[in-house]
PDB file of C-alpha atoms in Angstrom:
ATOM      1  CA  MET V   1      -0.093  -0.035   0.187  1.00  0.00           C
ATOM      2  CA  TRP V   2       2.682   2.554   1.004  1.00  0.00           C
ATOM      3  CA  SER V   3       4.872   1.338  -1.261  1.00  0.00           C
ATOM      4  CA  CYS V   4       2.518   1.812  -4.620  1.00  0.00           C
ATOM      5  CA  ARG V   5       2.269   5.329  -3.091  1.00  0.00           C
ATOM      6  CA  LEU V   6       5.746   5.855  -2.847  1.00  0.00           C
ATOM      7  CA  GLU V   7       6.682   4.310  -6.298  1.00  0.00           C
ATOM      8  CA  GLU V   8       3.769   6.986  -7.481  1.00  0.00           C
ATOM      9  CA  ARG V   9       5.685   9.847  -5.905  1.00  0.00           C
ATOM     10  CA  LYS V  10       8.843   8.477  -7.647  1.00  0.00           C
ATOM     11  CA  HIS V  11       7.385   8.453 -10.876  1.00  0.00           C
ATOM     12  CA  ASN V  12       5.605  11.598 -10.915  1.00  0.00           C
ATOM     13  CA  GLN V  13       8.498  13.658  -8.692  1.00  0.00           C
ATOM     14  CA  THR V  14      10.800  12.149 -12.311  1.00  0.00           C
ATOM     15  CA  SER V  15       7.524  12.740 -14.880  1.00  0.00           C
ATOM     16  CA  TRP V  16       8.185  17.034 -13.242  1.00  0.00           C
ATOM     17  CA  ARG V  17      11.707  16.971 -13.420  1.00  0.00           C
ATOM     18  CA  LYS V  18      11.535  15.409 -16.946  1.00  0.00           C
ATOM     19  CA  ALA V  19       9.330  18.124 -18.279  1.00  0.00           C
ATOM     20  CA  ASN V  20      11.226  20.834 -16.044  1.00  0.00           C
ATOM     21  CA  LEU V  21      14.433  19.784 -18.320  1.00  0.00           C
ATOM     22  CA  THR V  22      12.607  19.651 -21.433  1.00  0.00           C
ATOM     23  CA  CYS V  23      11.091  23.252 -20.835  1.00  0.00           C
ATOM     24  CA  LYS V  24      14.611  24.631 -19.925  1.00  0.00           C
ATOM     25  CA  ILE V  25      16.199  22.865 -22.722  1.00  0.00           C
ATOM     26  CA  ALA V  26      13.747  24.367 -25.300  1.00  0.00           C
ATOM     27  CA  ILE V  27      14.187  27.795 -23.705  1.00  0.00           C
ATOM     28  CA  ASP V  28      18.410  27.470 -23.683  1.00  0.00           C
ATOM     29  CA  ASN V  29      17.723  26.356 -27.501  1.00  0.00           C
ATOM     30  CA  LEU V  30      15.612  29.422 -28.568  1.00  0.00           C
ATOM     31  CA  GLU V  31      17.983  31.644 -26.769  1.00  0.00           C
ATOM     32  CA  LYS V  32      20.882  30.659 -28.419  1.00  0.00           C
ATOM     33  CA  ALA V  33      18.887  30.257 -31.855  1.00  0.00           C
ATOM     34  CA  GLU V  34      17.766  34.152 -31.447  1.00  0.00           C
ATOM     35  CA  LEU V  35      21.664  35.271 -30.565  1.00  0.00           C
ATOM     36  CA  LEU V  36      22.756  33.360 -33.442  1.00  0.00           C
ATOM     37  CA  ARG V  37      20.255  34.888 -35.686  1.00  0.00           C
ATOM     38  CA  GLY V  38      21.484  38.161 -34.522  1.00  0.00           C
ATOM     39  CA  GLY V  39      19.531  41.286 -35.907  1.00  0.00           C
ATOM     40  CA  ASP V  40      17.900  43.714 -34.570  1.00  0.00           C
ATOM     41  CA  LEU V  41      18.054  44.005 -30.697  1.00  0.00           C
ATOM     42  CA  LEU V  42      14.751  45.279 -29.941  1.00  0.00           C
ATOM     43  CA  ARG V  43      12.878  43.098 -32.575  1.00  0.00           C
ATOM     44  CA  GLN V  44      15.355  40.430 -30.564  1.00  0.00           C
ATOM     45  CA  ARG V  45      13.944  41.659 -27.023  1.00  0.00           C
ATOM     46  CA  LYS V  46      10.554  41.653 -28.190  1.00  0.00           C
ATOM     47  CA  THR V  47      10.923  38.127 -29.846  1.00  0.00           C
ATOM     48  CA  THR V  48      12.642  36.899 -26.471  1.00  0.00           C
ATOM     49  CA  LYS V  49       9.631  37.615 -24.703  1.00  0.00           C
ATOM     50  CA  GLU V  50       7.173  36.437 -26.410  1.00  0.00           C
ATOM     51  CA  SER V  51       8.924  32.806 -26.792  1.00  0.00           C
ATOM     52  CA  LEU V  52       9.700  33.335 -22.789  1.00  0.00           C
ATOM     53  CA  ALA V  53       6.044  33.818 -22.442  1.00  0.00           C
ATOM     54  CA  GLN V  54       5.014  30.932 -24.591  1.00  0.00           C
ATOM     55  CA  THR V  55       7.213  28.511 -22.897  1.00  0.00           C
ATOM     56  CA  SER V  56       5.888  29.586 -19.779  1.00  0.00           C
ATOM     57  CA  SER V  57       2.309  28.682 -20.565  1.00  0.00           C
ATOM     58  CA  ALA V  58       3.462  25.457 -22.410  1.00  0.00           C
ATOM     59  CA  ILE V  59       5.420  25.127 -18.750  1.00  0.00           C
ATOM     60  CA  THR V  60       2.651  25.972 -17.103  1.00  0.00           C
ATOM     61  CA  GLU V  61      -0.219  23.613 -18.985  1.00  0.00           C
ATOM     62  CA  SER V  62       2.473  20.911 -18.383  1.00  0.00           C
ATOM     63  CA  LEU V  63       2.722  21.217 -14.617  1.00  0.00           C
ATOM     64  CA  MET V  64      -0.653  21.332 -14.277  1.00  0.00           C
ATOM     65  CA  GLY V  65      -1.432  17.951 -16.320  1.00  0.00           C
ATOM     66  CA  ILE V  66       0.926  16.734 -13.770  1.00  0.00           C
ATOM     67  CA  SER V  67      -1.054  17.842 -10.998  1.00  0.00           C
ATOM     68  CA  ARG V  68      -4.175  16.421 -11.996  1.00  0.00           C
ATOM     69  CA  MET V  69      -2.208  13.224 -13.193  1.00  0.00           C
ATOM     70  CA  MET V  70      -0.791  13.287  -9.306  1.00  0.00           C
ATOM     71  CA  SER V  71      -4.434  13.822  -7.949  1.00  0.00           C
ATOM     72  CA  GLN V  72      -5.774  10.740 -10.396  1.00  0.00           C
ATOM     73  CA  GLN V  73      -3.180   8.863  -8.889  1.00  0.00           C
ATOM     74  CA  VAL V  74      -4.365   9.776  -5.511  1.00  0.00           C
ATOM     75  CA  GLN V  75      -7.775   9.166  -5.826  1.00  0.00           C
ATOM     76  CA  GLN V  76      -7.080   5.725  -7.593  1.00  0.00           C
ATOM     77  CA  SER V  77      -4.961   4.620  -4.160  1.00  0.00           C
ATOM     78  CA  GLU V  78      -7.549   6.122  -2.192  1.00  0.00           C
ATOM     79  CA  GLU V  79     -10.363   3.652  -4.078  1.00  0.00           C
ATOM     80  CA  ALA V  80      -7.707   0.504  -3.807  1.00  0.00           C
ATOM     81  CA  MET V  81      -7.174   1.200  -0.343  1.00  0.00           C
ATOM     82  CA  GLN V  82     -10.411   0.803   0.231  1.00  0.00           C
ATOM     83  CA  THR V  83     -11.275  -2.526  -1.802  1.00  0.00           C
ATOM     84  CA  LEU V  84      -8.442  -3.448   0.719  1.00  0.00           C
ATOM     85  CA  VAL V  85     -10.335  -2.599   3.599  1.00  0.00           C
ATOM     86  CA  ASN V  86     -13.369  -4.175   2.329  1.00  0.00           C
ATOM     87  CA  SER V  87     -11.605  -7.397   1.050  1.00  0.00           C
ATOM     88  CA  SER V  88      -9.643  -7.615   4.286  1.00  0.00           C
ATOM     89  CA  ARG V  89     -13.178  -7.365   6.568  1.00  0.00           C
ATOM     90  CA  THR V  90     -14.842  -9.978   3.645  1.00  0.00           C
ATOM     91  CA  ILE V  91     -11.802 -12.604   5.041  1.00  0.00           C
ATOM     92  CA  LEU V  92     -12.155 -12.105   8.438  1.00  0.00           C
ATOM     93  CA  ASP V  93     -15.401 -12.748   8.533  1.00  0.00           C
ATOM     94  CA  ALA V  94     -15.290 -15.836   6.237  1.00  0.00           C
ATOM     95  CA  ASN V  95     -12.506 -16.849   8.608  1.00  0.00           C
ATOM     96  CA  GLU V  96     -14.758 -16.193  11.828  1.00  0.00           C
ATOM     97  CA  GLU V  97     -17.439 -18.240  10.417  1.00  0.00           C
ATOM     98  CA  PHE V  98     -15.246 -21.312   9.100  1.00  0.00           C
ATOM     99  CA  LYS V  99     -14.568 -21.367  12.624  1.00  0.00           C
ATOM    100  CA  SER V 100     -17.131 -21.726  13.946  1.00  0.00           C
ATOM    101  CA  MET V 101     -18.054 -24.173  11.361  1.00  0.00           C
ATOM    102  CA  SER V 102     -15.379 -26.709  12.366  1.00  0.00           C
ATOM    103  CA  GLY V 103     -16.478 -26.423  16.100  1.00  0.00           C
ATOM    104  CA  THR V 104     -20.178 -27.355  14.595  1.00  0.00           C
ATOM    105  CA  ILE V 105     -18.376 -30.369  12.270  1.00  0.00           C
ATOM    106  CA  GLN V 106     -16.302 -31.532  15.246  1.00  0.00           C
ATOM    107  CA  LEU V 107     -19.267 -31.629  17.185  1.00  0.00           C
ATOM    108  CA  GLY V 108     -21.292 -34.103  14.837  1.00  0.00           C
ATOM    109  CA  ARG V 109     -18.021 -36.239  14.283  1.00  0.00           C
ATOM    110  CA  LYS V 110     -18.121 -36.694  18.030  1.00  0.00           C
ATOM    111  CA  LEU V 111     -22.419 -37.737  17.755  1.00  0.00           C
ATOM    112  CA  ILE V 112     -21.881 -40.109  14.555  1.00  0.00           C
ATOM    113  CA  THR V 113     -18.996 -41.730  16.380  1.00  0.00           C
ATOM    114  CA  LYS V 114     -20.926 -42.305  19.145  1.00  0.00           C
ATOM    115  CA  TYR V 115     -24.078 -43.866  17.856  1.00  0.00           C
ATOM    116  CA  ASN V 116     -21.333 -46.328  15.720  1.00  0.00           C
ATOM    117  CA  ARG V 117     -21.129 -47.480  18.521  1.00  0.00           C
ATOM    118  CA  ARG V 118     -23.961 -47.425  20.386  1.00  0.00           C
ATOM    119  CA  GLU V 119     -25.607 -48.822  16.917  1.00  0.00           C
ATOM    120  CA  LEU V 120     -22.881 -52.094  17.740  1.00  0.00           C
ATOM    121  CA  THR V 121     -23.595 -52.684  21.210  1.00  0.00           C
ATOM    122  CA  ASP V 122     -27.352 -52.534  20.025  1.00  0.00           C
ATOM    123  CA  LYS V 123     -26.707 -55.282  17.644  1.00  0.00           C
ATOM    124  CA  LEU V 124     -24.724 -57.206  20.137  1.00  0.00           C
ATOM    125  CA  LEU V 125     -27.738 -57.188  22.863  1.00  0.00           C
ATOM    126  CA  ILE V 126     -30.662 -58.205  20.056  1.00  0.00           C
ATOM    127  CA  PHE V 127     -28.265 -61.554  19.313  1.00  0.00           C
ATOM    128  CA  LEU V 128     -27.733 -62.529  22.781  1.00  0.00           C
ATOM    129  CA  ALA V 129     -31.475 -61.691  23.368  1.00  0.00           C
ATOM    130  CA  LEU V 130     -32.608 -63.502  19.767  1.00  0.00           C
ATOM    131  CA  ALA V 131     -30.045 -66.149  21.336  1.00  0.00           C
ATOM    132  CA  LEU V 132     -31.715 -66.219  24.552  1.00  0.00           C
ATOM    133  CA  PHE V 133     -34.985 -66.437  23.369  1.00  0.00           C
ATOM    134  CA  LEU V 134     -34.516 -69.400  20.990  1.00  0.00           C
ATOM    135  CA  ALA V 135     -32.576 -71.474  24.078  1.00  0.00           C
ATOM    136  CA  THR V 136     -36.089 -70.901  25.737  1.00  0.00           C
ATOM    137  CA  VAL V 137     -38.017 -72.192  23.257  1.00  0.00           C
ATOM    138  CA  LEU V 138     -35.787 -75.062  22.520  1.00  0.00           C
ATOM    139  CA  TYR V 139     -35.365 -76.128  26.384  1.00  0.00           C
ATOM    140  CA  ILE V 140     -39.346 -75.530  26.538  1.00  0.00           C
ATOM    141  CA  VAL V 141     -39.735 -77.866  23.408  1.00  0.00           C
ATOM    142  CA  LYS V 142     -37.690 -80.261  24.677  1.00  0.00           C
ATOM    143  CA  LYS V 143     -39.026 -81.010  27.874  1.00  0.00           C
ATOM    144  CA  ARG V 144     -42.967 -81.263  26.283  1.00  0.00           C
ATOM    145  CA  LEU V 145     -41.771 -83.365  23.528  1.00  0.00           C
ATOM    146  CA  PHE V 146     -39.148 -85.191  25.222  1.00  0.00           C
ATOM    147  CA  PRO V 147     -40.138 -84.968  28.841  1.00  0.00           C
ATOM    148  CA  PHE V 148     -38.048 -88.421  29.974  1.00  0.00           C
ATOM    149  CA  LEU V 149     -34.475 -86.712  28.916  1.00  0.00           C
TER     150      LEU V 149
END
């Protein structure tokens, strides 16, 4: 987040310096051209003042453009930061929900294990009761049919 702003600031400073350097070079070139052309001193001063005014307005427009670009970059950074805050909040909510679900799943696992053990015990008891019932029925049948044995 901060590194992104620093990079943007460095980029904007670099752009600003390049624009200033370009303008200075243009002014120097214009002055050299004026000096080399020679001619009337008054006309030369008038031309130099006009070129300086034009160069100055060009520099001002360039700086205004850079200022607008910097403003847009700051606005985009704020929007990105707000998006990150919202995403973080969503992730934290999901994490809390996952923790609560995890507890519920563990409780369900314990209950299923307990149910399986009880089911096994119930099957064993039913088998033993059936065996006892059949043994009792056989005993009664044996006593009724074969009383002498």
